[in-house]
């Protein structure tokens, strides 16, 4: 059992981030008539927290799913730690150190909290293929406590939990691993202010440890500026903005979106109903 | 015998079921047991089955006899085995209708291969492998091509029932290895001090037949072993966990890295295998291979009914193998009890149908109580 979340333990120095742990070039992806991504170039430095922004339907989730091996890009190339990266499956990407919190959370309602936490990473009684439920419960409890998530009972089905608790479990599942690249697709979406702050604290802590690099999709620009080192914004299937957060502001980010919105309004005069 | 219902005037004949549960007066131990039962997924059917069994035990003197248990066996053991496989498919949120075809197909393949001189056991194994291949096709159509399982397996049902008829040329055949050999032995008797020798006829069935369904308890033993083994697989292995995961949230399971296609195919293979096995057992037990789809088609529906009554959802994500066994037992008790009560044959199906609806309604309410009770 490689202890997953061992904190504060000789973390490699967050070097000058000279090298990209992950880099993608000219990524394109279509779904039938819909072009989700046209030509995305993106990079993630070691130890960095990258905020990924973009309108609804901009293709953020699609990009995440390509990075984590759930979908294959139509065009483009990817590199992981300098090596060509063509994940064959989610398991493959996971084996290479990439873990994901999906926008839909990918939780199994009928399964207990601890079974969800260990999905695809189940502990078994070694020579036998039988689930080591007690061990998983113990480790799940430890992991949740370490992260600071308060889930009163870990043997209840996740269907019983609140939206925020479910989200917290999805995040915990990702953090409680050996991954050194973590992808978070709207991890704060269903959360109250307190739970949201807890997740952002967790991200800050991971950043301090410097072991993992993170791509995080957020909607609240205040959160983005607080939690991220750099922002990339997807517009029209490509990266329209790529800046360190220190060099941008809530105003600038808002302006970009307002302008995009105005352009969209002009493009379809008649149809005034804004997209949700 | 009637002392089960303490206090009530008589073992109420018509609406007997309700009277037995009305132990409201004394809440403690009985209540607790009942509540424990209800918190189980199989709980409601256990309660219903016990109620029905007690009702028949009270009302027919011959119900609680060993002989009657033996007549019950061939009815419920095959359903329990079929249900065990079907539950694995139903938890995925799919259905396998082709089990009736496998039930018919396996013994015919077995007969053909044995006739070709392959020997009993190799022929059985190859027949089962043929069924598993059909399971692969089912699973592949459902999970890779994306045809609904209802349509896929309905097509396979007709295809392989048809193929069975074609292969058998519509003719019944004796089941290989299942024939009863009669031998005559000379038995010595001592009568009034005289030693006389009289010939007696003795029936023999071969070891093969004894194991594969011919022995009185052979199918029961198979059913118990298969049900327990598959319940362990379902509850305590990754395979079971992934089966529930796919049925509960297919996309989420895939995103988490569960190999949805592989698990789906595997479960259809398992289901086809159990169906083929039951087909062989029944052919051995009845000593003939009847190329007639009507029996298998009825058994198919009863097996699904047993699984559903036992607490497995048609919508997927939840189910139990043991529940399917108890569901099958319930159907067996019901049929057997009704016959013993002298219910006219024409009414049998009618009562069975009503009982299924009643049992299912009980399931829904008990299920709600279970989820609401917060004990889970
Ligand atoms: N599996 C899919 N099939 C068809 N269309 C899809 C699929 N996934 C995403 N899309 C489409 O691709 C576009 C981008 O979607 P998505 O990546 O979810 O956007 P975002 O996460 O930025 O809101 C949308 O128009 C969406 O409808
Ligand atoms: Mg999205």
XYZ file of C-alpha atoms and ligand atoms in Angstrom:
680
model
C 0.000 0.000 0.000
C 1.896 2.986 -1.170
C 0.748 5.622 1.288
C -1.008 7.989 -1.026
C -1.491 11.290 0.657
C 1.700 11.366 2.751
C 2.049 15.054 3.362
C 5.012 17.134 4.463
C 7.587 14.567 3.554
C 10.634 15.693 1.693
C 8.623 17.257 -1.087
C 10.813 17.984 -4.069
C 11.482 21.667 -4.271
C 8.972 23.410 -6.491
C 11.734 24.126 -8.945
C 11.666 27.077 -11.244
C 9.133 24.993 -13.176
C 11.344 25.033 -16.172
C 9.891 21.824 -17.466
C 6.310 21.155 -18.477
C 4.883 18.015 -16.926
C 2.101 18.090 -19.461
C 1.908 19.731 -22.846
C -0.687 19.420 -25.591
C -0.414 20.734 -29.145
C -3.113 21.383 -31.720
C -5.743 19.308 -30.010
C -9.007 19.074 -31.947
C -12.156 17.119 -31.131
C -15.505 16.890 -32.878
C -18.741 15.237 -31.839
C -20.574 14.716 -35.099
C -21.484 18.201 -36.272
C -20.250 19.868 -33.079
C -16.663 21.029 -32.955
C -15.835 21.001 -29.278
C -12.135 21.799 -29.663
C -10.387 23.226 -32.715
C -6.757 23.846 -31.956
C -5.813 23.812 -28.304
C -2.256 24.376 -27.148
C -1.776 24.095 -23.435
C 0.980 23.373 -20.996
C 1.219 22.651 -17.312
C 4.380 23.238 -15.329
C 5.525 21.138 -12.436
C 3.884 22.145 -9.176
C 1.671 24.638 -10.917
C -2.062 25.239 -10.449
C -3.562 26.178 -13.796
C -7.051 27.644 -13.937
C -8.972 26.672 -17.045
C -11.752 29.097 -17.957
C -14.329 29.313 -20.695
C -18.008 29.713 -21.416
C -20.451 26.857 -21.028
C -19.917 24.498 -23.923
C -16.475 25.944 -24.654
C -14.991 22.471 -24.481
C -13.323 22.566 -21.068
C -14.686 19.219 -19.959
C -13.845 17.704 -23.316
C -10.238 18.800 -22.905
C -10.093 17.302 -19.425
C -11.538 14.019 -20.685
C -8.908 13.893 -23.411
C -6.123 14.543 -20.922
C -7.309 11.781 -18.603
C -7.670 9.162 -21.308
C -11.460 8.949 -21.311
C -11.718 10.305 -24.847
C -9.312 10.341 -27.755
C -8.510 13.560 -29.583
C -9.143 13.699 -33.343
C -6.024 15.711 -33.969
C -2.987 16.932 -32.090
C -0.243 15.549 -29.916
C 0.285 15.288 -26.179
C 3.430 14.988 -24.112
C 3.776 13.827 -20.540
C 7.051 14.714 -18.839
C 8.526 15.218 -22.276
C 7.446 11.817 -23.580
C 4.720 11.357 -26.200
C 1.493 10.627 -24.333
C -1.349 8.647 -25.892
C -3.437 7.249 -23.045
C -5.275 4.104 -24.068
C -7.726 4.287 -21.183
C -8.473 6.012 -17.915
C -6.535 3.250 -16.169
C -3.584 3.860 -18.447
C -3.586 7.583 -17.678
C -3.967 6.810 -13.997
C -0.996 4.467 -14.119
C 0.970 7.371 -15.584
C -0.019 9.557 -12.657
C -3.085 11.450 -13.859
C -6.219 11.514 -11.704
C -9.466 13.307 -12.469
C -12.513 14.742 -10.759
C -15.150 14.771 -13.465
C -17.799 17.418 -13.699
C -20.437 14.710 -13.197
C -18.314 13.346 -10.307
C -18.463 9.726 -11.582
C -19.782 8.566 -8.229
C -21.770 5.359 -7.939
C -24.926 6.132 -5.979
C -25.571 2.541 -4.976
C -22.096 2.003 -3.567
C -20.863 3.086 -0.164
C -18.596 6.052 0.417
C -15.526 3.896 0.894
C -16.223 1.743 -2.160
C -16.496 4.926 -4.191
C -13.247 6.217 -2.752
C -11.486 3.026 -3.797
C -13.233 2.402 -7.110
C -10.646 0.874 -9.463
C -8.124 0.936 -6.628
C -9.781 -1.635 -4.411
C -7.794 -3.316 -1.715
C -8.118 -7.103 -1.678
C -7.027 -9.914 0.635
C -3.934 -10.593 -1.366
C -3.907 -14.121 -2.726
C -7.718 -14.137 -2.787
C -9.701 -11.754 -4.969
C -11.946 -10.826 -2.040
C -12.442 -7.174 -1.150
C -10.666 -6.047 1.997
C -13.585 -3.916 3.125
C -12.334 -3.313 6.630
C -8.980 -2.109 5.396
C -10.642 0.159 2.844
C -12.918 1.615 5.512
C -9.967 2.333 7.749
C -7.941 3.934 4.994
C -10.950 5.887 3.766
C -11.527 7.284 7.234
C -7.891 8.313 7.527
C -7.861 9.900 4.098
C -11.038 11.871 4.703
C -9.807 13.063 8.089
C -6.494 14.084 6.612
C -8.231 16.102 3.946
C -10.572 17.523 6.540
C -13.805 16.339 5.002
C -16.534 15.585 7.471
C -18.510 12.536 6.366
C -20.228 11.064 9.421
C -20.605 7.535 8.048
C -18.507 6.011 5.330
C -20.495 2.815 4.904
C -23.646 4.526 3.654
C -24.444 4.732 -0.040
C -23.318 8.023 -1.551
C -26.873 8.548 -2.785
C -27.664 9.563 0.783
C -25.157 12.436 0.826
C -25.596 16.091 0.009
C -24.287 17.607 -3.208
C -21.350 19.174 -1.413
C -20.437 15.964 0.389
C -20.560 14.048 -2.877
C -18.267 16.551 -4.482
C -15.925 16.356 -1.536
C -15.758 12.580 -1.909
C -14.991 12.872 -5.600
C -12.157 15.263 -4.759
C -10.936 13.048 -1.948
C -10.830 10.067 -4.297
C -8.482 11.970 -6.556
C -6.272 13.461 -3.906
C -5.997 10.137 -2.077
C -3.743 8.651 -4.739
C -0.209 8.616 -6.027
C -1.120 10.940 -8.868
C 1.192 13.828 -9.630
C -1.192 15.478 -12.073
C -4.697 16.220 -10.867
C -7.504 17.432 -13.110
C -10.485 19.053 -11.390
C -13.551 19.829 -13.499
C -15.615 22.391 -11.575
C -14.810 20.957 -8.147
C -16.751 23.704 -6.368
C -19.946 23.532 -8.431
C -22.329 22.024 -5.882
C -20.596 23.356 -2.786
C -21.543 25.815 -0.133
C -19.087 28.563 0.803
C -17.602 26.604 3.690
C -17.062 23.372 1.760
C -15.711 25.339 -1.189
C -13.182 27.073 1.031
C -12.124 23.689 2.341
C -11.430 22.373 -1.154
C -9.491 25.525 -2.043
C -7.479 25.119 1.160
C -6.763 21.575 0.141
C -5.547 22.720 -3.265
C -3.366 25.338 -1.598
C -1.895 22.672 0.666
C -1.157 20.388 -2.271
C 0.505 23.288 -4.018
C 2.697 23.962 -1.015
C 3.787 20.359 -0.935
C 4.790 20.858 -4.542
C 4.339 17.201 -5.440
C 1.384 17.591 -7.768
C 0.474 19.799 -10.679
C -3.166 20.748 -11.045
C -5.515 21.849 -13.786
C -8.723 23.189 -12.310
C -11.870 24.453 -13.995
C -13.538 27.210 -11.988
C -16.214 29.775 -12.660
C -15.689 32.222 -9.850
C -12.859 34.598 -10.858
C -12.107 35.473 -7.277
C -11.432 31.792 -6.659
C -9.338 31.620 -9.794
C -7.119 34.506 -8.775
C -6.803 33.154 -5.261
C -6.064 29.519 -6.046
C -4.278 29.475 -9.407
C -0.828 30.430 -10.583
C -1.900 30.907 -14.151
C -5.112 31.040 -16.181
C -5.932 29.746 -19.640
C -9.199 30.605 -21.290
C -10.801 28.546 -24.054
C -12.768 30.448 -26.656
C -13.947 29.121 -30.004
C -12.112 25.870 -29.482
C -8.706 27.385 -28.823
C -6.811 29.042 -25.973
C -7.614 32.740 -26.213
C -5.768 33.876 -23.113
C -2.848 32.489 -21.166
C -1.482 34.613 -18.337
C -0.060 34.298 -14.852
C -2.776 35.274 -12.396
C -0.469 37.954 -11.034
C -0.772 39.781 -14.334
C -4.518 39.650 -14.676
C -7.533 40.746 -12.665
C -11.177 39.984 -12.146
C -11.894 43.003 -14.375
C -9.830 41.752 -17.275
C -11.317 38.263 -17.121
C -14.816 39.685 -16.863
C -14.177 42.002 -19.819
C -13.160 39.124 -22.026
C -16.304 37.244 -21.196
C -18.529 40.312 -21.549
C -17.047 40.987 -24.967
C -17.573 37.405 -25.992
C -21.138 37.648 -24.795
C -21.711 40.866 -26.777
C -20.313 39.289 -29.903
C -22.583 36.311 -29.429
C -25.566 38.640 -28.976
C -24.736 40.451 -32.192
C -24.187 37.235 -34.066
C -27.746 36.188 -33.482
C -29.853 39.355 -33.341
C -33.238 37.761 -33.272
C -32.515 35.109 -30.733
C -32.074 37.206 -27.595
C -32.293 34.384 -25.112
C -28.816 34.058 -23.650
C -27.311 30.677 -23.237
C -27.593 29.351 -19.747
C -49.808 -27.341 14.404
C -52.028 -24.283 14.406
C -50.389 -23.009 17.562
C -48.319 -20.612 15.510
C -50.974 -17.969 15.696
C -51.361 -17.487 19.383
C -54.657 -15.960 20.412
C -56.372 -15.713 17.073
C -59.580 -17.744 16.913
C -58.634 -20.034 14.082
C -55.948 -20.177 11.442
C -57.960 -17.816 9.314
C -58.413 -19.622 6.030
C -58.945 -17.080 3.304
C -56.950 -14.044 4.320
C -54.509 -16.087 6.328
C -51.425 -14.109 5.400
C -52.456 -10.933 7.154
C -53.403 -12.611 10.403
C -49.984 -14.136 10.905
C -48.103 -10.880 10.932
C -50.434 -9.158 13.337
C -48.215 -9.713 16.361
C -48.549 -6.035 17.198
C -49.481 -6.813 20.774
C -45.989 -8.008 21.691
C -43.538 -5.647 20.048
C -40.184 -6.834 21.344
C -38.557 -9.978 19.904
C -40.766 -10.748 16.928
C -40.772 -7.119 15.925
C -37.023 -6.960 16.117
C -36.590 -10.014 13.954
C -39.051 -8.569 11.482
C -37.233 -5.268 11.394
C -33.916 -7.003 10.863
C -35.444 -8.960 8.013
C -36.910 -5.880 6.464
C -33.534 -4.160 6.477
C -32.220 -6.903 4.212
C -32.632 -6.533 0.491
C -34.115 -10.038 0.390
C -36.177 -9.256 3.466
C -39.590 -8.776 2.004
C -39.532 -11.967 -0.033
C -38.273 -13.946 2.954
C -41.235 -12.682 4.947
C -43.677 -13.349 2.120
C -42.257 -16.822 1.456
C -42.457 -17.760 5.133
C -46.005 -16.492 5.393
C -47.071 -18.488 2.351
C -45.225 -21.609 3.529
C -46.800 -21.403 6.979
C -50.195 -20.907 5.396
C -49.832 -24.059 3.324
C -48.336 -25.977 6.243
C -51.388 -25.180 8.307
C -53.919 -25.793 5.605
C -52.595 -28.902 3.917
C -51.349 -31.826 5.918
C -48.999 -33.110 3.249
C -47.105 -29.851 2.679
C -44.504 -30.324 5.376
C -43.282 -33.736 4.273
C -40.040 -34.940 2.850
C -41.836 -36.384 -0.128
C -43.371 -33.039 -0.911
C -40.012 -31.332 -0.619
C -38.758 -33.724 -3.294
C -41.553 -32.731 -5.640
C -40.769 -29.087 -4.958
C -37.090 -29.470 -5.831
C -37.176 -29.910 -9.594
C -39.392 -26.896 -9.811
C -37.356 -24.396 -7.905
C -33.735 -25.547 -8.242
C -33.538 -24.818 -12.002
C -35.176 -21.432 -11.465
C -32.682 -20.585 -8.735
C -29.703 -21.380 -10.989
C -31.168 -19.506 -13.955
C -32.021 -16.595 -11.665
C -28.460 -16.467 -10.327
C -27.074 -15.826 -13.803
C -29.885 -13.517 -14.783
C -29.339 -11.362 -11.684
C -25.833 -10.530 -12.884
C -27.302 -9.221 -16.123
C -30.229 -7.481 -14.454
C -28.010 -5.596 -12.018
C -26.269 -4.155 -15.063
C -29.660 -2.762 -16.019
C -29.894 -5.252 -18.879
C -31.961 -8.363 -19.472
C -31.150 -11.720 -21.061
C -34.109 -13.387 -22.737
C -31.925 -15.843 -24.611
C -31.492 -18.059 -21.543
C -34.494 -20.053 -22.739
C -32.673 -20.734 -25.987
C -29.501 -21.785 -24.160
C -31.601 -24.088 -22.007
C -32.835 -25.757 -25.169
C -29.621 -25.495 -27.167
C -27.093 -26.920 -24.704
C -28.585 -30.437 -24.387
C -29.045 -30.724 -28.140
C -25.410 -29.804 -28.762
C -24.488 -32.209 -25.994
C -26.439 -34.984 -27.700
C -24.923 -34.288 -31.117
C -21.376 -34.199 -29.806
C -21.865 -37.329 -27.759
C -23.376 -39.078 -30.779
C -20.266 -38.067 -32.691
C -18.296 -40.039 -30.126
C -16.758 -37.287 -28.022
C -17.752 -38.799 -24.704
C -20.119 -37.469 -22.080
C -18.058 -34.969 -20.152
C -16.239 -33.410 -23.133
C -19.586 -33.087 -24.888
C -21.119 -31.310 -21.901
C -18.148 -28.987 -21.638
C -18.238 -28.129 -25.336
C -21.986 -27.549 -25.208
C -21.473 -25.144 -22.316
C -18.662 -23.409 -24.176
C -21.019 -22.980 -27.125
C -23.497 -21.280 -24.781
C -20.755 -19.040 -23.438
C -19.894 -18.045 -26.990
C -23.497 -16.959 -27.446
C -23.098 -14.954 -24.236
C -20.072 -13.215 -25.754
C -22.158 -12.286 -28.780
C -24.975 -10.990 -26.553
C -22.597 -8.916 -24.469
C -20.757 -7.567 -27.490
C -23.956 -6.470 -29.207
C -25.149 -4.753 -26.057
C -21.925 -3.089 -24.940
C -20.007 -2.524 -28.176
C -22.612 -2.204 -30.927
C -25.080 -0.596 -28.541
C -28.224 -2.574 -29.362
C -30.583 -2.795 -26.386
C -30.260 -6.034 -24.477
C -33.973 -6.721 -24.789
C -33.779 -6.621 -28.576
C -30.430 -8.406 -28.817
C -31.390 -11.308 -26.618
C -34.892 -11.533 -28.070
C -33.241 -12.030 -31.445
C -30.851 -14.598 -29.995
C -33.755 -16.328 -28.253
C -35.542 -16.994 -31.527
C -32.340 -17.667 -33.453
C -31.050 -20.314 -31.105
C -34.382 -21.903 -30.356
C -34.790 -22.148 -34.125
C -31.299 -23.502 -34.538
C -31.976 -26.088 -31.832
C -35.051 -27.295 -33.706
C -33.087 -27.436 -36.949
C -30.237 -29.412 -35.412
C -32.601 -31.809 -33.655
C -34.763 -32.032 -36.775
C -37.709 -31.588 -34.450
C -37.180 -35.050 -32.983
C -36.872 -35.855 -29.296
C -33.779 -37.815 -28.365
C -32.708 -39.818 -25.343
C -30.294 -37.915 -23.148
C -26.854 -39.522 -23.341
C -25.652 -41.014 -20.085
C -28.990 -40.536 -18.384
C -30.658 -43.827 -19.151
C -31.729 -45.972 -16.276
C -30.255 -49.446 -16.437
C -32.309 -52.159 -14.889
C -30.487 -55.166 -13.652
C -31.893 -58.215 -12.081
C -30.189 -59.437 -8.978
C -30.833 -62.623 -7.140
C -31.765 -61.819 -3.578
C -31.581 -64.445 -0.894
C -34.475 -64.608 1.504
C -34.845 -66.777 4.457
C -38.434 -67.759 4.871
C -39.397 -70.195 7.591
C -35.867 -71.407 7.749
C -35.787 -72.054 4.025
C -33.354 -70.221 1.899
C -35.118 -69.018 -1.211
C -33.681 -66.926 -3.996
C -35.911 -64.457 -5.726
C -35.017 -62.163 -8.636
C -35.417 -58.425 -7.994
C -35.133 -55.520 -10.410
C -32.790 -52.702 -9.426
C -32.560 -49.299 -11.140
C -29.127 -47.842 -11.759
C -28.229 -44.431 -12.951
C -24.679 -43.713 -13.895
C -22.342 -41.426 -11.989
C -22.522 -38.897 -14.788
C -26.298 -38.705 -14.521
C -26.183 -38.611 -10.741
C -23.926 -35.579 -10.854
C -25.553 -33.746 -13.738
C -29.102 -33.489 -12.490
C -30.186 -37.123 -12.343
C -29.667 -37.610 -8.626
C -32.573 -36.551 -6.428
C -30.635 -33.783 -4.715
C -28.105 -33.138 -7.452
C -29.770 -30.019 -8.807
C -30.449 -28.711 -5.315
C -26.786 -29.058 -4.432
C -25.748 -27.370 -7.663
C -28.264 -24.590 -7.008
C -27.017 -23.949 -3.478
C -23.359 -24.042 -4.484
C -23.870 -21.809 -7.519
C -26.070 -19.330 -5.661
C -23.698 -19.029 -2.715
C -20.640 -18.755 -4.946
C -22.214 -16.093 -7.130
C -23.499 -14.184 -4.105
C -19.928 -14.088 -2.813
C -18.732 -12.887 -6.213
C -21.403 -10.205 -6.223
C -20.815 -8.940 -2.690
C -17.135 -9.513 -2.065
C -15.261 -9.185 -5.337
C -14.394 -6.411 -7.760
C -16.451 -8.130 -10.422
C -19.567 -7.718 -8.281
C -18.655 -4.175 -7.333
C -18.218 -3.210 -10.979
C -21.479 -4.920 -11.907
C -23.339 -2.747 -9.412
C -21.332 0.306 -10.490
C -22.252 -0.116 -14.154
C -25.908 -0.666 -13.353
C -26.001 2.336 -11.066
C -24.025 4.806 -13.196
C -22.641 3.474 -16.441
C -20.908 6.659 -17.546
C -19.526 7.337 -14.104
C -18.201 3.803 -13.852
C -16.501 4.185 -17.225
C -15.012 7.529 -16.188
C -13.653 5.936 -13.052
C -11.920 3.379 -15.262
C -14.260 0.414 -14.939
C -14.072 -1.692 -18.095
C -17.765 -1.541 -18.872
C -17.637 -3.642 -22.043
C -15.578 -6.375 -20.456
C -17.816 -6.673 -17.388
C -20.965 -6.584 -19.499
C -19.734 -9.346 -21.792
C -18.551 -11.389 -18.830
C -21.962 -11.190 -17.165
C -23.787 -12.241 -20.316
C -21.381 -15.169 -20.617
C -22.100 -16.167 -17.027
C -25.834 -15.935 -17.645
C -25.649 -18.065 -20.793
C -23.483 -20.590 -18.954
C -25.926 -21.036 -16.071
C -28.792 -21.397 -18.566
C -26.933 -24.036 -20.571
C -26.070 -25.895 -17.389
C -29.698 -25.969 -16.255
C -30.698 -27.189 -19.716
C -28.302 -30.119 -19.372
C -29.498 -30.917 -15.840
C -33.114 -30.952 -16.887
C -32.389 -33.095 -19.939
C -30.540 -35.596 -17.763
C -33.256 -35.577 -15.140
C -36.067 -36.120 -17.643
C -33.895 -38.512 -19.700
C -35.089 -36.992 -22.956
C -34.128 -33.965 -24.962
C -37.328 -32.370 -26.176
C -36.882 -29.871 -28.981
C -39.815 -27.803 -27.777
C -39.342 -24.130 -26.888
C -42.586 -23.716 -24.942
C -41.273 -25.174 -21.673
C -38.037 -23.159 -21.726
C -39.942 -19.982 -22.567
C -42.124 -20.393 -19.513
C -39.107 -21.129 -17.338
C -37.395 -18.013 -18.676
C -40.238 -15.830 -17.504
C -40.443 -17.584 -14.143
C -36.710 -17.160 -13.604
C -36.962 -13.434 -14.249
C -40.035 -13.283 -12.015
C -38.117 -15.071 -9.261
C -35.215 -12.629 -9.533
C -37.504 -9.622 -9.465
C -39.565 -10.970 -6.587
C -36.303 -11.666 -4.782
C -35.437 -7.989 -4.798
C -33.441 -7.413 -7.977
C -34.386 -4.242 -9.802
C -35.139 -4.378 -13.509
C -33.677 -0.898 -13.723
C -30.288 -2.104 -12.540
C -27.851 -1.103 -9.826
C -29.257 -3.415 -7.192
C -29.941 -7.083 -6.744
C -29.150 -10.274 -4.912
C -28.505 -13.828 -5.994
C -29.803 -15.301 -2.748
C -32.942 -13.225 -3.214
C -33.488 -14.836 -6.608
C -33.200 -18.251 -4.972
C -35.783 -17.319 -2.392
C -37.945 -15.840 -5.130
C -37.714 -19.149 -6.977
C -38.503 -20.999 -3.759
C -41.541 -18.774 -3.283
C -42.796 -19.582 -6.776
C -42.176 -23.267 -6.086
C -43.976 -23.224 -2.746
C -46.861 -21.380 -4.294
C -47.339 -23.798 -7.164
C -46.825 -26.853 -5.006
C -49.071 -25.589 -2.226
C -51.855 -24.671 -4.579
C -51.734 -28.115 -6.151
C -51.830 -29.773 -2.731
C -54.793 -27.620 -1.795
C -56.575 -29.103 -4.757
C -56.723 -25.902 -6.755
C -57.890 -26.732 -10.237
C -55.086 -26.719 -12.802
C -56.779 -23.973 -14.759
C -56.525 -21.601 -11.806
C -52.848 -22.201 -11.176
C -51.422 -19.620 -13.528
C -54.000 -17.099 -12.440
C -53.073 -17.387 -8.769
C -49.377 -17.371 -9.583
C -49.831 -14.110 -11.455
C -51.733 -12.501 -8.599
C -49.152 -13.691 -6.113
C -46.344 -12.178 -8.165
C -48.105 -8.817 -8.190
C -48.790 -8.996 -4.455
C -45.215 -10.034 -3.660
C -43.858 -7.241 -5.842
C -46.090 -4.687 -4.156
C -44.859 -5.894 -0.784
C -41.321 -5.499 -2.116
C -41.905 -1.912 -3.097
C -43.298 -0.989 0.311
C -40.663 -2.875 2.236
C -37.986 -1.351 0.006
C -39.305 2.102 0.821
C -39.350 1.305 4.516
C -35.787 0.063 4.252
C -34.516 3.198 2.591
C -36.499 5.420 4.889
C -35.579 3.587 8.060
C -32.061 4.982 8.098
C -30.716 1.694 9.315
C -28.819 1.012 6.084
N -20.056 12.933 -25.656
C -20.493 14.000 -26.372
N -21.291 13.813 -27.442
C -21.716 14.856 -28.178
N -21.424 16.116 -27.921
C -20.638 16.397 -26.858
C -20.138 15.331 -26.029
N -19.381 15.889 -25.049
C -19.425 17.216 -25.263
N -20.162 17.514 -26.346
C -20.380 18.870 -26.895
O -19.121 19.487 -26.987
C -19.215 20.833 -26.587
C -18.266 21.095 -25.441
O -18.762 20.459 -24.293
P -17.991 20.510 -22.897
O -16.591 20.081 -23.114
O -18.783 19.719 -21.926
O -18.049 22.055 -22.523
P -17.759 22.778 -21.126
O -17.258 21.760 -20.161
O -16.745 23.814 -21.447
O -19.033 23.383 -20.691
C -20.676 21.096 -26.244
O -21.300 21.660 -27.368
C -21.207 19.732 -25.958
O -22.572 19.661 -26.283
Mg -17.942 21.174 -18.403
